[in-house]
mmCIF file of C-alpha atoms in Angstrom:
data_model
loop_
_atom_site.group_PDB
_atom_site.id
_atom_site.type_symbol
_atom_site.label_atom_id
_atom_site.label_comp_id
_atom_site.label_asym_id
_atom_site.label_seq_id
_atom_site.Cartn_x
_atom_site.Cartn_y
_atom_site.Cartn_z
ATOM 1 C CA GLY A 243 -9.822 -25.020 -1.777
ATOM 2 C CA ALA A 244 -12.988 -26.291 -0.174
ATOM 3 C CA GLY A 245 -13.935 -28.503 -3.089
ATOM 4 C CA VAL A 246 -12.940 -29.509 -6.598
ATOM 5 C CA SER A 247 -13.323 -26.624 -9.015
ATOM 6 C CA GLN A 248 -13.529 -26.749 -12.782
ATOM 7 C CA SER A 249 -13.422 -24.135 -15.479
ATOM 8 C CA PRO A 250 -15.062 -23.105 -17.632
ATOM 9 C CA SER A 251 -18.488 -24.269 -16.479
ATOM 10 C CA ASN A 252 -19.748 -24.123 -20.058
ATOM 11 C CA LYS A 253 -17.880 -24.163 -23.336
ATOM 12 C CA VAL A 254 -19.358 -23.874 -26.806
ATOM 13 C CA THR A 255 -16.961 -24.401 -29.664
ATOM 14 C CA GLU A 256 -16.959 -25.030 -33.361
ATOM 15 C CA LYS A 257 -16.071 -28.375 -34.834
ATOM 16 C CA GLY A 258 -12.352 -28.623 -35.484
ATOM 17 C CA LYS A 259 -11.280 -26.192 -32.764
ATOM 18 C CA ASP A 260 -9.123 -27.155 -29.789
ATOM 19 C CA VAL A 261 -10.435 -26.788 -26.241
ATOM 20 C CA GLU A 262 -8.775 -26.875 -22.860
ATOM 21 C CA LEU A 263 -10.610 -27.799 -19.675
ATOM 22 C CA ARG A 264 -9.189 -27.107 -16.264
ATOM 23 C CA CYS A 265 -9.512 -28.898 -12.937
ATOM 24 C CA ASP A 266 -8.327 -27.685 -9.550
ATOM 25 C CA PRO A 267 -8.470 -30.553 -7.028
ATOM 26 C CA ILE A 268 -9.032 -30.375 -3.296
ATOM 27 C CA SER A 269 -5.886 -29.139 -1.594
ATOM 28 C CA GLY A 270 -3.753 -32.052 -0.416
ATOM 29 C CA HIS A 271 -5.380 -34.653 -2.637
ATOM 30 C CA THR A 272 -2.783 -36.642 -4.545
ATOM 31 C CA ALA A 273 -5.092 -38.484 -6.935
ATOM 32 C CA LEU A 274 -7.012 -36.804 -9.748
ATOM 33 C CA TYR A 275 -9.484 -38.331 -12.206
ATOM 34 C CA TRP A 276 -11.229 -37.212 -15.378
ATOM 35 C CA TYR A 277 -14.582 -38.614 -16.462
ATOM 36 C CA ARG A 278 -16.962 -37.901 -19.305
ATOM 37 C CA GLN A 279 -20.736 -38.009 -18.972
ATOM 38 C CA SER A 280 -22.846 -38.107 -22.088
ATOM 39 C CA LEU A 281 -26.418 -39.062 -22.865
ATOM 40 C CA GLY A 282 -26.754 -42.761 -23.399
ATOM 41 C CA GLN A 283 -23.195 -43.505 -22.279
ATOM 42 C CA GLY A 284 -23.401 -42.684 -18.618
ATOM 43 C CA LEU A 285 -20.243 -41.831 -16.729
ATOM 44 C CA GLU A 286 -17.075 -42.942 -18.473
ATOM 45 C CA PHE A 287 -13.640 -42.940 -16.876
ATOM 46 C CA LEU A 288 -10.963 -41.219 -18.970
ATOM 47 C CA ILE A 289 -7.689 -40.869 -17.097
ATOM 48 C CA TYR A 290 -6.157 -40.918 -13.635
ATOM 49 C CA PHE A 291 -3.152 -39.088 -12.133
ATOM 50 C CA GLN A 292 -1.339 -40.111 -8.973
ATOM 51 C CA GLY A 293 0.809 -37.138 -7.993
ATOM 52 C CA ASN A 294 3.089 -36.275 -10.867
ATOM 53 C CA SER A 295 3.439 -39.801 -12.203
ATOM 54 C CA ALA A 296 2.742 -40.537 -15.862
ATOM 55 C CA PRO A 297 -0.903 -41.462 -16.314
ATOM 56 C CA ASP A 298 -2.377 -44.507 -18.006
ATOM 57 C CA LYS A 299 -3.841 -43.052 -21.186
ATOM 58 C CA SER A 300 -5.642 -46.177 -22.323
ATOM 59 C CA GLY A 301 -9.033 -44.842 -21.229
ATOM 60 C CA LEU A 302 -8.848 -41.778 -23.448
ATOM 61 C CA PRO A 303 -11.338 -42.132 -26.342
ATOM 62 C CA SER A 304 -8.924 -41.046 -29.068
ATOM 63 C CA ASP A 305 -5.481 -39.550 -29.659
ATOM 64 C CA ARG A 306 -7.148 -36.137 -29.922
ATOM 65 C CA PHE A 307 -7.483 -36.238 -26.139
ATOM 66 C CA SER A 308 -4.570 -35.467 -23.851
ATOM 67 C CA ALA A 309 -4.211 -34.528 -20.224
ATOM 68 C CA GLU A 310 -1.501 -33.220 -18.005
ATOM 69 C CA ARG A 311 -1.064 -32.397 -14.382
ATOM 70 C CA THR A 312 1.473 -29.820 -13.362
ATOM 71 C CA GLY A 313 3.057 -29.671 -9.934
ATOM 72 C CA GLY A 314 0.864 -32.485 -8.673
ATOM 73 C CA SER A 315 -2.109 -30.150 -8.469
ATOM 74 C CA VAL A 316 -3.999 -28.500 -11.329
ATOM 75 C CA SER A 317 -4.847 -30.616 -14.342
ATOM 76 C CA THR A 318 -5.874 -29.721 -17.870
ATOM 77 C CA LEU A 319 -7.723 -31.914 -20.331
ATOM 78 C CA THR A 320 -7.154 -30.890 -23.930
ATOM 79 C CA ILE A 321 -9.272 -31.966 -26.873
ATOM 80 C CA GLN A 322 -7.829 -31.219 -30.264
ATOM 81 C CA ARG A 323 -9.856 -30.872 -33.454
ATOM 82 C CA THR A 324 -13.123 -31.267 -31.580
ATOM 83 C CA GLN A 325 -15.908 -33.354 -33.071
ATOM 84 C CA GLN A 326 -19.618 -33.250 -32.342
ATOM 85 C CA GLU A 327 -19.406 -36.581 -30.530
ATOM 86 C CA ASP A 328 -17.097 -34.898 -27.994
ATOM 87 C CA SER A 329 -20.085 -32.945 -26.677
ATOM 88 C CA ALA A 330 -20.576 -34.039 -23.076
ATOM 89 C CA VAL A 331 -20.081 -32.986 -19.487
ATOM 90 C CA TYR A 332 -16.481 -33.470 -18.411
ATOM 91 C CA LEU A 333 -16.150 -34.170 -14.705
ATOM 92 C CA CYS A 334 -13.045 -34.064 -12.599
ATOM 93 C CA ALA A 335 -12.628 -35.773 -9.239
ATOM 94 C CA SER A 336 -9.889 -35.943 -6.648
ATOM 95 C CA SER A 337 -9.141 -38.242 -3.748
ATOM 96 C CA LEU A 338 -6.718 -38.150 -0.878
ATOM 97 C CA ILE A 339 -4.456 -41.084 -1.605
ATOM 98 C CA GLY A 340 -5.959 -42.905 -4.595
ATOM 99 C CA LEU A 341 -6.294 -46.275 -2.874
ATOM 100 C CA ALA A 342 -8.811 -48.564 -4.496
ATOM 101 C CA GLY A 343 -11.777 -49.460 -2.344
ATOM 102 C CA ALA A 344 -10.743 -47.247 0.543
ATOM 103 C CA ASP A 345 -10.628 -43.741 -0.799
ATOM 104 C CA THR A 346 -13.486 -41.443 -1.714
ATOM 105 C CA GLN A 347 -13.498 -39.487 -4.945
ATOM 106 C CA TYR A 348 -14.960 -36.002 -4.689
ATOM 107 C CA PHE A 349 -16.317 -34.515 -7.881
ATOM 108 C CA GLY A 350 -16.280 -31.033 -9.314
ATOM 109 C CA PRO A 351 -19.316 -29.388 -10.919
ATOM 110 C CA GLY A 352 -18.170 -30.307 -14.425
ATOM 111 C CA THR A 353 -17.623 -28.509 -17.701
ATOM 112 C CA ARG A 354 -20.423 -28.776 -20.233
ATOM 113 C CA LEU A 355 -18.843 -28.917 -23.687
ATOM 114 C CA THR A 356 -20.965 -28.320 -26.773
ATOM 115 C CA VAL A 357 -19.389 -28.781 -30.180
ATOM 116 C CA LEU A 358 -21.382 -27.168 -32.985
ATOM 117 C CA SER B 195 -14.624 -55.641 -17.019
ATOM 118 C CA GLN B 196 -16.949 -54.900 -14.172
ATOM 119 C CA GLU B 197 -20.492 -53.830 -14.945
ATOM 120 C CA LEU B 198 -22.998 -52.272 -12.603
ATOM 121 C CA GLU B 199 -26.699 -52.541 -13.210
ATOM 122 C CA GLN B 200 -29.049 -50.195 -11.410
ATOM 123 C CA SER B 201 -32.756 -50.653 -10.938
ATOM 124 C CA PRO B 202 -35.124 -49.122 -11.434
ATOM 125 C CA GLN B 203 -33.967 -46.739 -14.166
ATOM 126 C CA SER B 204 -36.494 -44.179 -12.990
ATOM 127 C CA LEU B 205 -38.792 -43.887 -10.029
ATOM 128 C CA ILE B 206 -41.679 -41.584 -9.197
ATOM 129 C CA VAL B 207 -42.585 -41.563 -5.528
ATOM 130 C CA GLN B 208 -45.097 -39.579 -3.567
ATOM 131 C CA GLU B 209 -43.577 -37.336 -0.922
ATOM 132 C CA GLY B 210 -43.375 -39.097 2.410
ATOM 133 C CA LYS B 211 -43.118 -42.596 0.939
ATOM 134 C CA ASN B 212 -40.162 -44.940 1.269
ATOM 135 C CA LEU B 213 -38.165 -46.191 -1.683
ATOM 136 C CA THR B 214 -35.292 -48.509 -2.552
ATOM 137 C CA ILE B 215 -32.743 -48.384 -5.363
ATOM 138 C CA ASN B 216 -30.604 -51.396 -6.210
ATOM 139 C CA CYS B 217 -27.154 -51.786 -7.680
ATOM 140 C CA THR B 218 -25.940 -55.206 -8.845
ATOM 141 C CA SER B 219 -22.407 -55.998 -9.896
ATOM 142 C CA SER B 220 -21.120 -58.645 -12.266
ATOM 143 C CA LYS B 221 -18.054 -59.058 -10.024
ATOM 144 C CA THR B 222 -17.136 -58.788 -6.364
ATOM 145 C CA LEU B 223 -17.313 -55.240 -5.090
ATOM 146 C CA TYR B 224 -14.199 -54.016 -3.297
ATOM 147 C CA GLY B 225 -15.552 -50.561 -2.708
ATOM 148 C CA LEU B 226 -19.081 -49.456 -3.505
ATOM 149 C CA TYR B 227 -19.942 -45.775 -3.648
ATOM 150 C CA TRP B 228 -23.276 -44.000 -3.816
ATOM 151 C CA TYR B 229 -23.494 -40.547 -5.338
ATOM 152 C CA LYS B 230 -26.349 -38.165 -6.039
ATOM 153 C CA GLN B 231 -26.450 -35.815 -8.990
ATOM 154 C CA LYS B 232 -28.777 -32.921 -9.675
ATOM 155 C CA TYR B 233 -29.313 -32.035 -13.318
ATOM 156 C CA GLY B 234 -26.385 -29.998 -14.667
ATOM 157 C CA GLU B 235 -24.333 -30.406 -11.511
ATOM 158 C CA GLY B 236 -21.511 -32.573 -10.297
ATOM 159 C CA LEU B 237 -21.785 -35.674 -8.158
ATOM 160 C CA ILE B 238 -22.363 -35.396 -4.441
ATOM 161 C CA PHE B 239 -20.812 -38.202 -2.387
ATOM 162 C CA LEU B 240 -23.315 -39.990 -0.175
ATOM 163 C CA MET B 241 -21.688 -43.136 1.224
ATOM 164 C CA MET B 242 -18.994 -45.721 0.713
ATOM 165 C CA LEU B 243 -19.352 -49.386 1.632
ATOM 166 C CA GLN B 244 -16.487 -51.842 1.817
ATOM 167 C CA LYS B 245 -17.345 -54.860 3.910
ATOM 168 C CA GLY B 246 -19.878 -57.567 3.218
ATOM 169 C CA GLY B 247 -22.988 -56.970 5.309
ATOM 170 C CA GLU B 248 -22.006 -53.358 5.965
ATOM 171 C CA GLU B 249 -24.764 -50.819 6.452
ATOM 172 C CA LYS B 250 -24.438 -47.048 6.741
ATOM 173 C CA SER B 251 -26.995 -44.345 7.351
ATOM 174 C CA HIS B 252 -27.016 -40.618 6.931
ATOM 175 C CA GLU B 253 -30.152 -38.700 7.809
ATOM 176 C CA LYS B 254 -32.940 -40.585 6.010
ATOM 177 C CA ILE B 255 -30.732 -42.504 3.613
ATOM 178 C CA THR B 256 -29.447 -46.018 4.370
ATOM 179 C CA ALA B 257 -27.132 -48.015 2.149
ATOM 180 C CA LYS B 258 -26.287 -51.691 2.486
ATOM 181 C CA LEU B 259 -23.791 -54.037 0.883
ATOM 182 C CA ASP B 260 -24.787 -57.689 0.862
ATOM 183 C CA GLU B 261 -22.649 -60.447 2.369
ATOM 184 C CA LYS B 262 -21.454 -61.663 -1.014
ATOM 185 C CA LYS B 263 -20.460 -58.109 -1.962
ATOM 186 C CA GLN B 264 -22.194 -58.157 -5.292
ATOM 187 C CA GLN B 265 -25.261 -56.122 -4.563
ATOM 188 C CA SER B 266 -26.006 -52.875 -2.787
ATOM 189 C CA SER B 267 -29.251 -51.130 -1.980
ATOM 190 C CA LEU B 268 -30.021 -47.521 -1.150
ATOM 191 C CA HIS B 269 -33.123 -46.923 0.925
ATOM 192 C CA ILE B 270 -34.752 -43.555 1.516
ATOM 193 C CA THR B 271 -37.252 -43.223 4.317
ATOM 194 C CA ALA B 272 -40.055 -40.640 4.260
ATOM 195 C CA SER B 273 -38.897 -39.102 0.979
ATOM 196 C CA GLN B 274 -38.751 -35.331 0.541
ATOM 197 C CA PRO B 275 -38.500 -33.084 -2.534
ATOM 198 C CA SER B 276 -34.826 -32.531 -1.688
ATOM 199 C CA HIS B 277 -34.186 -36.229 -2.388
ATOM 200 C CA ALA B 278 -35.037 -35.806 -6.068
ATOM 201 C CA GLY B 279 -32.168 -36.329 -8.475
ATOM 202 C CA ILE B 280 -30.118 -39.042 -10.130
ATOM 203 C CA TYR B 281 -28.588 -41.674 -7.888
ATOM 204 C CA LEU B 282 -25.454 -43.356 -9.144
ATOM 205 C CA CYS B 283 -23.587 -46.322 -7.768
ATOM 206 C CA GLY B 284 -19.902 -46.606 -8.531
ATOM 207 C CA ALA B 285 -17.375 -49.323 -7.845
ATOM 208 C CA ASP B 286 -13.646 -49.761 -7.743
ATOM 209 C CA PRO B 287 -12.679 -52.430 -10.257
ATOM 210 C CA TYR B 288 -9.701 -53.752 -8.314
ATOM 211 C CA SER B 289 -8.783 -54.837 -4.843
ATOM 212 C CA GLY B 290 -5.655 -53.913 -3.001
ATOM 213 C CA GLY B 291 -3.334 -51.050 -3.725
ATOM 214 C CA GLY B 292 -3.424 -48.699 -6.641
ATOM 215 C CA ALA B 293 -6.415 -46.882 -7.929
ATOM 216 C CA ASP B 294 -8.308 -46.512 -11.118
ATOM 217 C CA GLY B 295 -11.430 -44.788 -12.232
ATOM 218 C CA LEU B 296 -14.728 -45.901 -10.861
ATOM 219 C CA THR B 297 -17.154 -47.911 -12.932
ATOM 220 C CA PHE B 298 -20.623 -46.428 -12.680
ATOM 221 C CA GLY B 299 -24.121 -47.691 -13.197
ATOM 222 C CA LYS B 300 -26.437 -45.848 -15.568
ATOM 223 C CA GLY B 301 -28.177 -44.158 -12.656
ATOM 224 C CA THR B 302 -31.680 -44.083 -11.185
ATOM 225 C CA HIS B 303 -33.696 -40.962 -11.838
ATOM 226 C CA LEU B 304 -35.813 -40.207 -8.756
ATOM 227 C CA ILE B 305 -38.779 -37.854 -8.893
ATOM 228 C CA ILE B 306 -40.673 -36.901 -5.747
ATOM 229 C CA GLN B 307 -44.274 -35.897 -6.227
ATOM 230 C CA PRO B 308 -45.667 -33.434 -3.684
#
Protein backbone atom coordinates (compact mmCIF):
# COMPACT_ATOMS: atom_id res chain seq x y z
CA GLY A 1 0.00 0.00 0.00
CA ALA A 2 0.91 3.66 -0.12
CA GLY A 3 1.59 3.92 3.59
CA VAL A 4 1.46 2.00 6.85
CA SER A 5 -2.10 1.19 7.83
CA GLN A 6 -3.42 0.20 11.23
CA SER A 7 -6.71 -1.13 12.46
CA PRO A 8 -8.84 -0.42 14.29
CA SER A 9 -8.25 3.32 14.58
CA ASN A 10 -10.01 3.34 17.95
CA LYS A 11 -10.70 0.55 20.39
CA VAL A 12 -12.60 0.78 23.65
CA THR A 13 -12.56 -2.30 25.81
CA GLU A 14 -13.34 -3.40 29.31
CA LYS A 15 -10.66 -4.24 31.80
CA GLY A 16 -9.72 -7.90 31.60
CA LYS A 17 -10.63 -8.37 27.94
CA ASP A 18 -8.13 -9.31 25.24
CA VAL A 19 -7.50 -7.00 22.29
CA GLU A 20 -5.76 -7.46 18.98
CA LEU A 21 -4.24 -4.60 17.02
CA ARG A 22 -3.25 -4.93 13.40
CA CYS A 23 -0.52 -3.32 11.33
CA ASP A 24 -0.07 -3.52 7.57
CA PRO A 25 3.38 -2.18 6.62
CA ILE A 26 4.44 -0.49 3.41
CA SER A 27 4.76 -3.06 0.66
CA GLY A 28 8.35 -4.29 0.36
CA HIS A 29 9.45 -3.11 3.79
CA THR A 30 11.20 -5.88 5.69
CA ALA A 31 11.38 -4.23 9.10
CA LEU A 32 8.36 -3.56 11.30
CA TYR A 33 8.20 -1.81 14.68
CA TRP A 34 5.59 -1.35 17.39
CA TYR A 35 5.59 1.64 19.73
CA ARG A 36 3.31 2.87 22.47
CA GLN A 37 2.56 6.53 23.11
CA SER A 38 0.97 7.53 26.38
CA LEU A 39 0.63 10.76 28.30
CA GLY A 40 3.66 11.41 30.42
CA GLN A 41 5.65 8.54 28.92
CA GLY A 42 6.19 9.79 25.41
CA LEU A 43 6.93 7.31 22.66
CA GLU A 44 8.10 3.94 23.91
CA PHE A 45 9.56 1.23 21.70
CA LEU A 46 7.94 -2.19 22.17
CA ILE A 47 9.15 -4.71 19.61
CA TYR A 48 10.84 -5.03 16.24
CA PHE A 49 10.52 -7.62 13.45
CA GLN A 50 13.06 -8.17 10.69
CA GLY A 51 11.30 -10.28 8.07
CA ASN A 52 10.06 -13.46 9.68
CA SER A 53 12.82 -13.73 12.26
CA ALA A 54 11.97 -14.14 15.93
CA PRO A 55 11.70 -10.74 17.58
CA ASP A 56 13.43 -9.48 20.70
CA LYS A 57 10.59 -9.32 23.21
CA SER A 58 12.51 -7.57 25.95
CA GLY A 59 10.85 -4.22 25.23
CA LEU A 60 7.35 -5.53 25.82
CA PRO A 61 5.97 -4.07 29.09
CA SER A 62 4.62 -7.35 30.45
CA ASP A 63 3.95 -10.97 29.52
CA ARG A 64 0.37 -9.97 28.69
CA PHE A 65 1.75 -8.43 25.51
CA SER A 66 2.64 -10.54 22.49
CA ALA A 67 3.22 -9.84 18.84
CA GLU A 68 3.55 -11.86 15.70
CA ARG A 69 4.25 -11.22 12.09
CA THR A 70 2.96 -13.63 9.50
CA GLY A 71 4.48 -14.04 6.07
CA GLY A 72 6.90 -11.19 6.68
CA SER A 73 4.13 -8.66 6.21
CA VAL A 74 1.12 -8.03 8.46
CA SER A 75 1.70 -7.91 12.19
CA THR A 76 -0.65 -8.20 15.14
CA LEU A 77 -0.06 -6.95 18.65
CA THR A 78 -2.14 -8.77 21.23
CA ILE A 79 -2.80 -7.58 24.76
CA GLN A 80 -4.33 -10.12 27.07
CA ARG A 81 -6.33 -9.28 30.19
CA THR A 82 -6.12 -5.57 29.49
CA GLN A 83 -5.51 -3.14 32.33
CA GLN A 84 -6.29 0.55 32.53
CA GLU A 85 -2.59 1.39 32.30
CA ASP A 86 -2.58 -0.19 28.83
CA SER A 87 -4.62 2.76 27.55
CA ALA A 88 -2.45 4.52 24.98
CA VAL A 89 -1.96 5.06 21.28
CA TYR A 90 -0.21 2.09 19.70
CA LEU A 91 1.85 3.06 16.68
CA CYS A 92 3.32 0.81 14.06
CA ALA A 93 6.19 1.73 11.74
CA SER A 94 7.98 0.01 8.90
CA SER A 95 11.29 0.55 7.17
CA LEU A 96 12.88 -0.81 4.05
CA ILE A 97 15.82 -2.76 5.39
CA GLY A 98 15.97 -2.06 9.13
CA LEU A 99 19.53 -0.73 9.14
CA ALA A 100 20.34 1.43 12.12
CA GLY A 101 21.17 5.02 11.31
CA ALA A 102 20.51 4.67 7.61
CA ASP A 103 16.91 3.65 7.27
CA THR A 104 13.79 5.72 7.77
CA GLN A 105 10.85 4.43 9.77
CA TYR A 106 7.45 5.40 8.41
CA PHE A 107 4.61 5.45 10.89
CA GLY A 108 0.98 4.47 10.66
CA PRO A 109 -1.86 6.58 12.08
CA GLY A 110 -2.02 4.51 15.27
CA THR A 111 -4.68 2.71 17.24
CA ARG A 112 -6.08 4.56 20.23
CA LEU A 113 -6.81 1.99 22.94
CA THR A 114 -9.02 2.92 25.88
CA VAL A 115 -9.44 0.41 28.69
CA LEU A 116 -12.42 1.16 30.93
CA SER B 1 20.62 3.85 27.44
CA GLN B 2 20.40 6.84 25.18
CA GLU B 3 18.26 9.77 26.24
CA LEU B 4 17.07 12.65 24.12
CA GLU B 5 16.15 15.96 25.64
CA GLN B 6 14.10 18.42 23.62
CA SER B 7 13.73 22.11 24.28
CA PRO B 8 11.58 23.96 24.62
CA GLN B 9 8.74 21.67 25.73
CA SER B 10 6.23 24.06 24.21
CA LEU B 11 6.46 27.12 22.04
CA ILE B 12 3.97 29.78 21.02
CA VAL B 13 5.05 31.80 18.01
CA GLN B 14 3.35 34.51 16.05
CA GLU B 15 2.70 33.62 12.43
CA GLY B 16 5.54 34.74 10.21
CA LYS B 17 8.20 34.51 12.92
CA ASN B 18 11.18 32.16 12.93
CA LEU B 19 11.73 29.52 15.57
CA THR B 20 14.22 26.87 16.63
CA ILE B 21 13.74 23.56 18.44
CA ASN B 22 16.67 21.70 19.95
CA CYS B 23 17.37 18.05 20.59
CA THR B 24 20.32 17.01 22.77
CA SER B 25 21.55 13.48 23.19
CA SER B 26 23.38 11.88 26.09
CA LYS B 27 25.36 9.78 23.58
CA THR B 28 26.68 10.05 20.05
CA LEU B 29 23.93 10.13 17.47
CA TYR B 30 24.28 7.62 14.65
CA GLY B 31 21.06 8.60 12.99
CA LEU B 32 18.87 11.50 14.05
CA TYR B 33 15.31 11.75 12.82
CA TRP B 34 12.80 14.58 13.00
CA TYR B 35 9.10 13.82 12.92
CA LYS B 36 5.98 15.94 13.19
CA GLN B 37 2.78 14.77 14.80
CA LYS B 38 -0.66 16.34 14.72
CA TYR B 39 -2.92 15.55 17.66
CA GLY B 40 -4.49 12.10 17.29
CA GLU B 41 -2.44 11.24 14.22
CA GLY B 42 0.66 9.28 13.41
CA LEU B 43 4.15 10.65 12.91
CA ILE B 44 5.11 12.34 9.68
CA PHE B 45 8.76 11.93 8.71
CA LEU B 46 10.53 15.23 8.12
CA MET B 47 14.27 14.58 7.85
CA MET B 48 17.09 12.25 8.76
CA LEU B 49 20.62 13.38 9.59
CA GLN B 50 23.62 11.09 9.79
CA LYS B 51 26.86 12.98 9.45
CA GLY B 52 28.38 15.51 11.79
CA GLY B 53 27.82 19.01 10.45
CA GLU B 54 25.07 17.80 8.11
CA GLU B 55 22.27 20.19 7.26
CA LYS B 56 19.09 19.46 5.33
CA SER B 57 16.23 21.68 4.25
CA HIS B 58 12.74 21.05 3.05
CA GLU B 59 10.54 24.01 2.21
CA LYS B 60 10.86 26.31 5.23
CA ILE B 61 12.27 23.74 7.62
CA THR B 62 16.02 23.26 8.15
CA ALA B 63 17.59 20.65 10.39
CA LYS B 64 21.22 20.48 11.46
CA LEU B 65 23.37 17.95 13.26
CA ASP B 66 26.38 19.38 15.06
CA GLU B 67 29.94 18.24 14.41
CA LYS B 68 30.10 16.20 17.60
CA LYS B 69 26.83 14.48 16.69
CA GLN B 70 25.21 15.05 20.03
CA GLN B 71 22.87 17.87 19.26
CA SER B 72 20.42 18.69 16.50
CA SER B 73 18.33 21.75 15.82
CA LEU B 74 15.20 22.24 13.75
CA HIS B 75 14.63 25.73 12.41
CA ILE B 76 11.41 26.98 10.85
CA THR B 77 11.50 30.17 8.85
CA ALA B 78 8.45 32.43 8.47
CA SER B 79 6.17 30.08 10.41
CA GLN B 80 2.67 29.28 9.16
CA PRO B 81 -0.40 27.76 10.84
CA SER B 82 0.36 24.51 9.00
CA HIS B 83 3.57 24.19 11.03
CA ALA B 84 1.64 23.75 14.27
CA GLY B 85 1.96 20.37 15.92
CA ILE B 86 4.31 18.29 18.03
CA TYR B 87 7.88 17.94 16.82
CA LEU B 88 9.73 14.83 17.90
CA CYS B 89 13.36 13.93 17.51
CA GLY B 90 14.28 10.27 17.43
CA ALA B 91 17.61 8.49 17.39
CA ASP B 92 18.99 5.09 16.60
CA PRO B 93 20.71 3.75 19.71
CA TYR B 94 23.37 1.76 17.86
CA SER B 95 25.84 2.16 15.07
CA GLY B 96 26.48 -0.31 12.33
CA GLY B 97 24.25 -3.12 11.21
CA GLY B 98 21.06 -4.29 12.78
CA ALA B 99 18.20 -2.15 13.84
CA ASP B 100 16.22 -1.44 16.92
CA GLY B 101 13.47 0.89 17.90
CA LEU B 102 14.12 4.58 17.95
CA THR B 103 14.55 6.47 21.18
CA PHE B 104 12.42 9.59 21.15
CA GLY B 105 12.47 12.88 22.96
CA LYS B 106 9.36 14.04 24.80
CA GLY B 107 8.46 16.37 21.95
CA THR B 108 8.04 20.11 21.46
CA HIS B 109 4.49 21.36 21.18
CA LEU B 110 4.40 24.23 18.67
CA ILE B 111 1.48 26.64 18.49
CA ILE B 112 1.29 29.29 15.78
CA GLN B 113 -0.71 32.38 16.62
CA PRO B 114 -2.34 34.16 13.68
